[in-house]
CSV table of C-alpha atoms in Angstrom, one decimal:
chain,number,residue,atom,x,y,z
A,1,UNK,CA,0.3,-4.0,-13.7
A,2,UNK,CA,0.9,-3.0,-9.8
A,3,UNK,CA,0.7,0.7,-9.4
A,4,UNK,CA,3.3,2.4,-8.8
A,5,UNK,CA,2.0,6.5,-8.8
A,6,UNK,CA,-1.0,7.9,-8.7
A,7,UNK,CA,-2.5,11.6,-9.8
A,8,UNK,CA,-4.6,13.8,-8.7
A,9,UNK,CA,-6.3,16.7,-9.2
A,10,UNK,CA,-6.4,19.2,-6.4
A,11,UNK,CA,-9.9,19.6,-5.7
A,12,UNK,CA,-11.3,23.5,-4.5
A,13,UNK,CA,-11.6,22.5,-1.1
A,14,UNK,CA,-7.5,21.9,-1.0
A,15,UNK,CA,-6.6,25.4,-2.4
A,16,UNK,CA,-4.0,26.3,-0.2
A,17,UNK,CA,-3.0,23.5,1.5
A,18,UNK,CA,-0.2,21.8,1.6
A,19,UNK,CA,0.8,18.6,-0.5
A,20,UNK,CA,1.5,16.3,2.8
A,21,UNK,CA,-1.8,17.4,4.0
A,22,UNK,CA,-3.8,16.9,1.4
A,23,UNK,CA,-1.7,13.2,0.5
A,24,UNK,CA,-2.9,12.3,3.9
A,25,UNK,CA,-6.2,12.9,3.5
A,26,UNK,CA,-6.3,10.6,0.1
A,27,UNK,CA,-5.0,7.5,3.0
A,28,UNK,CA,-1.0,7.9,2.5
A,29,UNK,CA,0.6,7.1,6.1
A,30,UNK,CA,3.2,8.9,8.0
A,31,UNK,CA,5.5,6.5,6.8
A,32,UNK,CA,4.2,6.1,3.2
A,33,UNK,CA,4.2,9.8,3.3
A,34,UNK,CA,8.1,10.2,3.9
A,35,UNK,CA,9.0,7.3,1.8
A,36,UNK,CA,7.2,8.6,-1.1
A,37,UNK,CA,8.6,12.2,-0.6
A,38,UNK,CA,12.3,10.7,-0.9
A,39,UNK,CA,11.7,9.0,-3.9
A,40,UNK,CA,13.6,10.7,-7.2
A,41,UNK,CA,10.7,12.9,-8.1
A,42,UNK,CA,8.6,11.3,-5.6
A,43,UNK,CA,6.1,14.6,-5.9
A,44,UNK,CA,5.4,16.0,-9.3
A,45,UNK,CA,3.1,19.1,-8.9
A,46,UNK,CA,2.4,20.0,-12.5
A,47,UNK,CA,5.2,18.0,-13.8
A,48,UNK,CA,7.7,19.9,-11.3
A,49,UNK,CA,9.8,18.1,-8.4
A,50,UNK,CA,8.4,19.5,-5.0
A,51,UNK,CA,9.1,19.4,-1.7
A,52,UNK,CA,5.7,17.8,0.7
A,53,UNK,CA,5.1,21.5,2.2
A,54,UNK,CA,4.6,22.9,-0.9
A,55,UNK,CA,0.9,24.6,-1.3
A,56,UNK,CA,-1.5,23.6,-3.7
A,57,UNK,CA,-4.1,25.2,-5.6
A,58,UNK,CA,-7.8,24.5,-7.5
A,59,UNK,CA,-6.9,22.4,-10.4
A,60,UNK,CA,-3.3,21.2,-10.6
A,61,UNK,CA,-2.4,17.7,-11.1
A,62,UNK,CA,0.2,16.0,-8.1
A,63,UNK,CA,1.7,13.5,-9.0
A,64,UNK,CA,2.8,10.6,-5.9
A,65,UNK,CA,5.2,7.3,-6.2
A,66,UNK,CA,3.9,4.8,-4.8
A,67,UNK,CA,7.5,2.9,-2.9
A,68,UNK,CA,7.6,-1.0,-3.6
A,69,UNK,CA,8.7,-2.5,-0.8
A,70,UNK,CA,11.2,-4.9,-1.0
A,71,UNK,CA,9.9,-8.7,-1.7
A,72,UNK,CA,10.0,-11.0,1.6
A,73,UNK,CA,13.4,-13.1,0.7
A,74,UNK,CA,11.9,-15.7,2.8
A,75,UNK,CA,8.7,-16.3,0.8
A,76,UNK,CA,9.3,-19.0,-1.8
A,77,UNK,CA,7.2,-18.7,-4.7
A,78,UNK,CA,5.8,-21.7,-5.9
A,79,UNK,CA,3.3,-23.0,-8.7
A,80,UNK,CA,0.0,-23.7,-7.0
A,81,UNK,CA,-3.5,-23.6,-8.2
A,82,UNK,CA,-4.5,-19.7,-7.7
A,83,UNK,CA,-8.6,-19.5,-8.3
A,84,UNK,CA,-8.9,-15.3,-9.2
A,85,UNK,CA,-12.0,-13.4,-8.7
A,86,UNK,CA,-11.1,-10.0,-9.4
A,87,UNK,CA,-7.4,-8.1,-9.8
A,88,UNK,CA,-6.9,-4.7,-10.4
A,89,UNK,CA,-3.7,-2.5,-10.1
A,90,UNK,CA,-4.6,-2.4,-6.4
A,91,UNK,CA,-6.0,-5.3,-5.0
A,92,UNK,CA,-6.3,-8.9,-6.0
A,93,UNK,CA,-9.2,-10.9,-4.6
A,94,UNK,CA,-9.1,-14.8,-4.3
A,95,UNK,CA,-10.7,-18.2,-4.0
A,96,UNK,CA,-9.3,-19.9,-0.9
A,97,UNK,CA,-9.5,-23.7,-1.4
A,98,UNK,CA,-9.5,-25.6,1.9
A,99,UNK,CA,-6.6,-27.1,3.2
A,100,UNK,CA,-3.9,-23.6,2.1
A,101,UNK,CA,-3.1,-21.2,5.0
A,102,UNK,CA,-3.0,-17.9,4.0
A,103,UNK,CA,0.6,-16.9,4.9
A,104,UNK,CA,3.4,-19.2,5.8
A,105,UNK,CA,4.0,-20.4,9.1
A,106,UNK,CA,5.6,-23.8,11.3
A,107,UNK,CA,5.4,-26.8,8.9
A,108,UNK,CA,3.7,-24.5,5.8
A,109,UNK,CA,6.6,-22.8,4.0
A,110,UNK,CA,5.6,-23.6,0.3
A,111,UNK,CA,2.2,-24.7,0.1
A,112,UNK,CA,-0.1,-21.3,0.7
A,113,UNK,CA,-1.7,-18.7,-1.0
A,114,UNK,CA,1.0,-15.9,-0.5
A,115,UNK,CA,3.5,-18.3,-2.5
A,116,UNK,CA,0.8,-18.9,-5.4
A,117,UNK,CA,0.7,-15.1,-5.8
A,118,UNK,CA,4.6,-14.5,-5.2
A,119,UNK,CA,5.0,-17.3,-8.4
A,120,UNK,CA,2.1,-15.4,-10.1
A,121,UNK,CA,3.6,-11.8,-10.1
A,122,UNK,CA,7.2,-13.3,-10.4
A,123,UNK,CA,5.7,-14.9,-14.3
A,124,UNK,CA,5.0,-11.2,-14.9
A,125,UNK,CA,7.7,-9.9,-13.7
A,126,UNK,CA,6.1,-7.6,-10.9
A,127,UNK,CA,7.3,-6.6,-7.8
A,128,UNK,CA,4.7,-8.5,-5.0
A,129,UNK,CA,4.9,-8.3,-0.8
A,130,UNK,CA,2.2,-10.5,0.8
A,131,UNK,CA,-0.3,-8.1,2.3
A,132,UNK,CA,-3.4,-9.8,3.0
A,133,UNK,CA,-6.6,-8.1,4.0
A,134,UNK,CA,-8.2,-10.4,7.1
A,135,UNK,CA,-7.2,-14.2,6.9
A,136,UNK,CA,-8.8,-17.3,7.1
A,137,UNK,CA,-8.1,-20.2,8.8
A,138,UNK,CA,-6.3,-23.2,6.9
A,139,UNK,CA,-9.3,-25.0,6.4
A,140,UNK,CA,-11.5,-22.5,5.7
A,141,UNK,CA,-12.3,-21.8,2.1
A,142,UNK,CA,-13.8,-18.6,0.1
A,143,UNK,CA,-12.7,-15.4,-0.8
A,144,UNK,CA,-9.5,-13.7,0.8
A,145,UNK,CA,-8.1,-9.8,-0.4
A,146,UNK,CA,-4.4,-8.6,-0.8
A,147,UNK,CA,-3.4,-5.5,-1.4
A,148,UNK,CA,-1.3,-5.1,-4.0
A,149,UNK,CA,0.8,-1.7,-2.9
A,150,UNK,CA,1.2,0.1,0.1
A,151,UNK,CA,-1.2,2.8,-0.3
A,152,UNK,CA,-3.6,0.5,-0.5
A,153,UNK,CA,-2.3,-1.5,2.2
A,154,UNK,CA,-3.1,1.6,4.2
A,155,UNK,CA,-6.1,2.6,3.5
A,156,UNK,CA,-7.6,-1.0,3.2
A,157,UNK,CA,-5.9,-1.8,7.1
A,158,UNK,CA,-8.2,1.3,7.9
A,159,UNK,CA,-10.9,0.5,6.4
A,160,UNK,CA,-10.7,-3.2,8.4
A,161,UNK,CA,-9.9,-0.7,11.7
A,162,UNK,CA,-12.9,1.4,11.3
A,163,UNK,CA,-15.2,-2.3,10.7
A,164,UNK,CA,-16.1,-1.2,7.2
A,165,UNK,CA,-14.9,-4.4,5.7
A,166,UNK,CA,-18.1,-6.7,6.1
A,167,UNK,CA,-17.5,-10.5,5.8
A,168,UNK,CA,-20.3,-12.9,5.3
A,169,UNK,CA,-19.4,-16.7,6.3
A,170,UNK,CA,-21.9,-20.0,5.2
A,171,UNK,CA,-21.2,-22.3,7.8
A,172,UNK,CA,-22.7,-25.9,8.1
A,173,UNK,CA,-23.8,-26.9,11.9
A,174,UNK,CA,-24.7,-29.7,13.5
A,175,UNK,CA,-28.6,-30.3,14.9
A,176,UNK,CA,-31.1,-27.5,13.7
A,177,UNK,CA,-29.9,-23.9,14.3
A,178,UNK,CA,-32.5,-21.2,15.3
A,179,UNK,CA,-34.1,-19.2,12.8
A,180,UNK,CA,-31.8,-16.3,13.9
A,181,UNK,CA,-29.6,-15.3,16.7
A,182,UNK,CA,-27.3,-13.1,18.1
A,183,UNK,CA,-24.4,-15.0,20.5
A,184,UNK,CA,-22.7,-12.9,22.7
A,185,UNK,CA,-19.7,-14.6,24.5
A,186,UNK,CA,-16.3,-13.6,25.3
A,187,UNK,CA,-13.8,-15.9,23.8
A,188,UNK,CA,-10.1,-16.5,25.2
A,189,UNK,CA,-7.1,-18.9,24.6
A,190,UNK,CA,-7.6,-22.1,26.1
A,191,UNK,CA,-5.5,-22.9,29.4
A,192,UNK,CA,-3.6,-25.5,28.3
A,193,UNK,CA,-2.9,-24.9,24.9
A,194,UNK,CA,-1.8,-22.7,22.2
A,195,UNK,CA,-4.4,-22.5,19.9
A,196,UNK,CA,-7.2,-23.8,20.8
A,197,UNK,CA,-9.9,-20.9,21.9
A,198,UNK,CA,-12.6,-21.3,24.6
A,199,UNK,CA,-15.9,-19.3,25.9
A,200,UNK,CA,-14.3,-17.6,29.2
A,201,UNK,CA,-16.9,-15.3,30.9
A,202,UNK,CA,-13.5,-14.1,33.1
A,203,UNK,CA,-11.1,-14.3,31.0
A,204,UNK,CA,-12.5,-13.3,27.8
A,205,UNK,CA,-12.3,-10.5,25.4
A,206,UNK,CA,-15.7,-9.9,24.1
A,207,UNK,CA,-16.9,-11.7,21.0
A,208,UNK,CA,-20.2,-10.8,19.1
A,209,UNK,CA,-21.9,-13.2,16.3
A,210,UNK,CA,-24.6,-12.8,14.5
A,211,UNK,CA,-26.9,-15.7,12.3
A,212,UNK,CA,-29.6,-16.6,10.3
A,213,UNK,CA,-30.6,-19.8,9.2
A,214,UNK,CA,-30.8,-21.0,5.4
A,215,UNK,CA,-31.7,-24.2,5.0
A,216,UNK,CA,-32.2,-27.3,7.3
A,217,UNK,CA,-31.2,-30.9,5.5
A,218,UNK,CA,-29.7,-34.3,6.5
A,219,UNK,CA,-29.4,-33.2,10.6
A,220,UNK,CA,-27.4,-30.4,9.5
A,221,UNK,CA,-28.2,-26.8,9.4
A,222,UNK,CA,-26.9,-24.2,6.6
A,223,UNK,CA,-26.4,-20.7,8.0
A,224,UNK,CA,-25.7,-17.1,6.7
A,225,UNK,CA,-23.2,-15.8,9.6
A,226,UNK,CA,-21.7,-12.3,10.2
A,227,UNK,CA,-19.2,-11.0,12.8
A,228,UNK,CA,-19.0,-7.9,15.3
A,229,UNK,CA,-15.7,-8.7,16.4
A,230,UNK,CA,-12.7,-11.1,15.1
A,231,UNK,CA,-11.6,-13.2,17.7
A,232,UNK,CA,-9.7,-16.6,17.0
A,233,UNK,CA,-11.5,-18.9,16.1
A,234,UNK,CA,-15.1,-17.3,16.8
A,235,UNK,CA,-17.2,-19.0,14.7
A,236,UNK,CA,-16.4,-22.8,15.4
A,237,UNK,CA,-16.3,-21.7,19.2
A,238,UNK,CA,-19.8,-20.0,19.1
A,239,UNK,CA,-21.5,-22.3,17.6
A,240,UNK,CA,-20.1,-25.4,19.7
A,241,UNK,CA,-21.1,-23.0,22.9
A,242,UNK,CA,-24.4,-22.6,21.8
A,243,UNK,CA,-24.5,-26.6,20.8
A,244,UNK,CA,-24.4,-26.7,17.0
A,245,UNK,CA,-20.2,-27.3,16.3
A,246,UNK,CA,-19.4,-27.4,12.7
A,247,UNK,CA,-18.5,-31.1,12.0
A,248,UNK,CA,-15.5,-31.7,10.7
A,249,UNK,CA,-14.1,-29.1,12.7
A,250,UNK,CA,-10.7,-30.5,14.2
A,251,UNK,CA,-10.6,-28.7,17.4
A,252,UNK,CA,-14.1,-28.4,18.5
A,253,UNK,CA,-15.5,-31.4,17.0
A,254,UNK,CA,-13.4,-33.7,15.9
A,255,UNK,CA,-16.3,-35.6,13.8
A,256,UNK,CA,-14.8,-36.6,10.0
A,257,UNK,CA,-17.9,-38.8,9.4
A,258,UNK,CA,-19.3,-36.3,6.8
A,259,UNK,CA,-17.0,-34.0,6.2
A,260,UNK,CA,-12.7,-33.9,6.2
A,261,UNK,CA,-12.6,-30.3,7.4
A,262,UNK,CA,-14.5,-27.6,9.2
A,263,UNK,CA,-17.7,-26.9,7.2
A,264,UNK,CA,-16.9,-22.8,7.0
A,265,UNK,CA,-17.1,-20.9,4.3
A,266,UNK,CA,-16.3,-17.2,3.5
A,267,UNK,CA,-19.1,-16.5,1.0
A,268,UNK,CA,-19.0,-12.7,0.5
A,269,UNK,CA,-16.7,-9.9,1.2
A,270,UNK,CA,-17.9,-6.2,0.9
A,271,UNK,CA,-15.4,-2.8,0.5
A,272,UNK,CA,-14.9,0.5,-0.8
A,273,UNK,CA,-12.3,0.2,-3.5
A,274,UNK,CA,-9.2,2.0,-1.7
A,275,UNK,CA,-8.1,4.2,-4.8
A,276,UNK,CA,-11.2,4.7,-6.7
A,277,UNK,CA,-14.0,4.9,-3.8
A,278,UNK,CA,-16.4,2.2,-5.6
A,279,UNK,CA,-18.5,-0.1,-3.7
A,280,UNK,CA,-17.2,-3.8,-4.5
A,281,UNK,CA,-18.7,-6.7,-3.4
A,282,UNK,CA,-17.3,-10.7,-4.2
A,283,UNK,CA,-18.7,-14.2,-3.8
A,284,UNK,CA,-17.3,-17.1,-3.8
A,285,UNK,CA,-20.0,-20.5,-4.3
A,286,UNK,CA,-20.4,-22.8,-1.6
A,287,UNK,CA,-17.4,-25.9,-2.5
A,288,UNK,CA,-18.3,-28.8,-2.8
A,289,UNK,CA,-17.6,-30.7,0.4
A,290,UNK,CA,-19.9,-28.4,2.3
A,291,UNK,CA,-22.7,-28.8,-0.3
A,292,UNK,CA,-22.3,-32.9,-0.2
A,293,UNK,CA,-23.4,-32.5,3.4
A,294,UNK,CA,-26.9,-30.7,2.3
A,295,UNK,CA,-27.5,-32.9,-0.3
């Protein structure tokens, strides 16, 4: 079940505040803040309707709706394979195969993840608004996280603001990768067209990536990558700047011999749990097109 409220008990270093303050300081936005607040009974304090400048004291219970918003008319929900790792009132974390973008977009309407899960909460009869946490490129697979309300939408797009959402990619490269490295090289959109990204010492916004090499097999290298920053693209264009592409890759090495896709992965993804403040880590097992290439 989505959450829709949450409680708390006003803790003694609140005594005296007021409920807006102290709902701010749990992650509720500005605008979360006044949409909750004009909810019927949108702030219970004890069981009793109040108003957001109402002071609080050691040991009451305030109670908070959490607003659905409405669902995006435009997002179709459709049946599609949907590979769960966790789910929780809160957040749902997935298994992104290769080959489904993330949101729609241009010639994707009905075939991503955000219509899987729109079909998935609409068989339970839930309210759902895509919110994904990060995103992946169409053809990279591994683990993805929506929020599943807007207070955790808020604190969960601080959290990603603040870098304390950590990402770790496997990626497959071509020729034998360095034990370790650190590539620093600013990245901006190519001249001449709209996607493609380039290494642009001018031009460039900068782009940090760091690596470590896993395993070396077949000509191709396995590596354990982590980002800085999270440019367009940065991955597949720091590695073909420093002369190890992914293969398979479509736009910077266009090389389907071994592989049908870009050999990226996104292996583990590491947060605080928005509401209840726990450490949660997920993996998702290298697929099995990237592992055909080590084997």
């Amino acid at each position: 079940m989505i959450r829709n409220s949450i409680q708390y008990q006003i803790p003694p270093e609140f005594d005296g505040r007021t409920a807006d303050r102290f709902l701010r300081a749990q992650g509720f936005s500005r605008h979360l803040l006044i949409q909750t607040k004009y909810q019927e009974n949108g702030l219970l304090l004890d069981g009793i309707s109040i108003r957001s400048n109402q002071k609080l004291h050691t040991g009451q219970t305030l109670r908070a709706v959490i607003p659905h918003l409405a669902p995006n008319e435009n997002l179709l929900p459709v049946r599609l394979p949907l590979s769960i790792v966790y789910e929780d009132s809160d957040l749902i974390v997935l298994n992104k195969p290769a080959g489904m973008p993330v949101h729609p977009s241009q010639g994707h309407y009905d075939d991503t993840l955000s219509n899987a899960l729109a079909y998935y909460y609409q068989q339970r009869e839930e309210p759902f608004t895509a919110r994904s946490v990060g995103r992946l490129d169409r053809d990279t697979s591994g683990v993805v996280l929506f929020s599943l309300n807007e207070l955790s939408a808020c604190i969960l797009a601080e959290q990603m603001r603040h870098r304390e959402i950590h990402r770790e990619y496997r990626a497959i490269c071509t020729g034998v990768l360095p034990e370790s490295g650190c590539i620093r090289a600013p990245i901006a959109r190519a001249h001449d067209s709209t996607i493609e990204r380039i290494v642009d010492e001018a031009r460039g916004e900068p782009a940090v990536t760091y690596f470590e090499r896993l395993a070396v097999r077949n000509g191709f290298s396995l590596a354990a990558v982590r980002l800085e920053t999270g440019r367009t693209h940065q991955i597949r264009v720091h590695m073909k700047h420093i002369g190890h592409p992914l293969p398979g890759d479509f736009l910077y090495n266009p090389d389907y011999t071994h592989i049908a896709r870009q050999a990226l992965h996104s292996y583990q993804l590491s947060f605080t749990h928005p509401i209840t403040k726990q450490p949660m880590t997920f993996t998702a097992p290298i697929p099995e097109d990237m592992q055909a290439l080590l084997s």
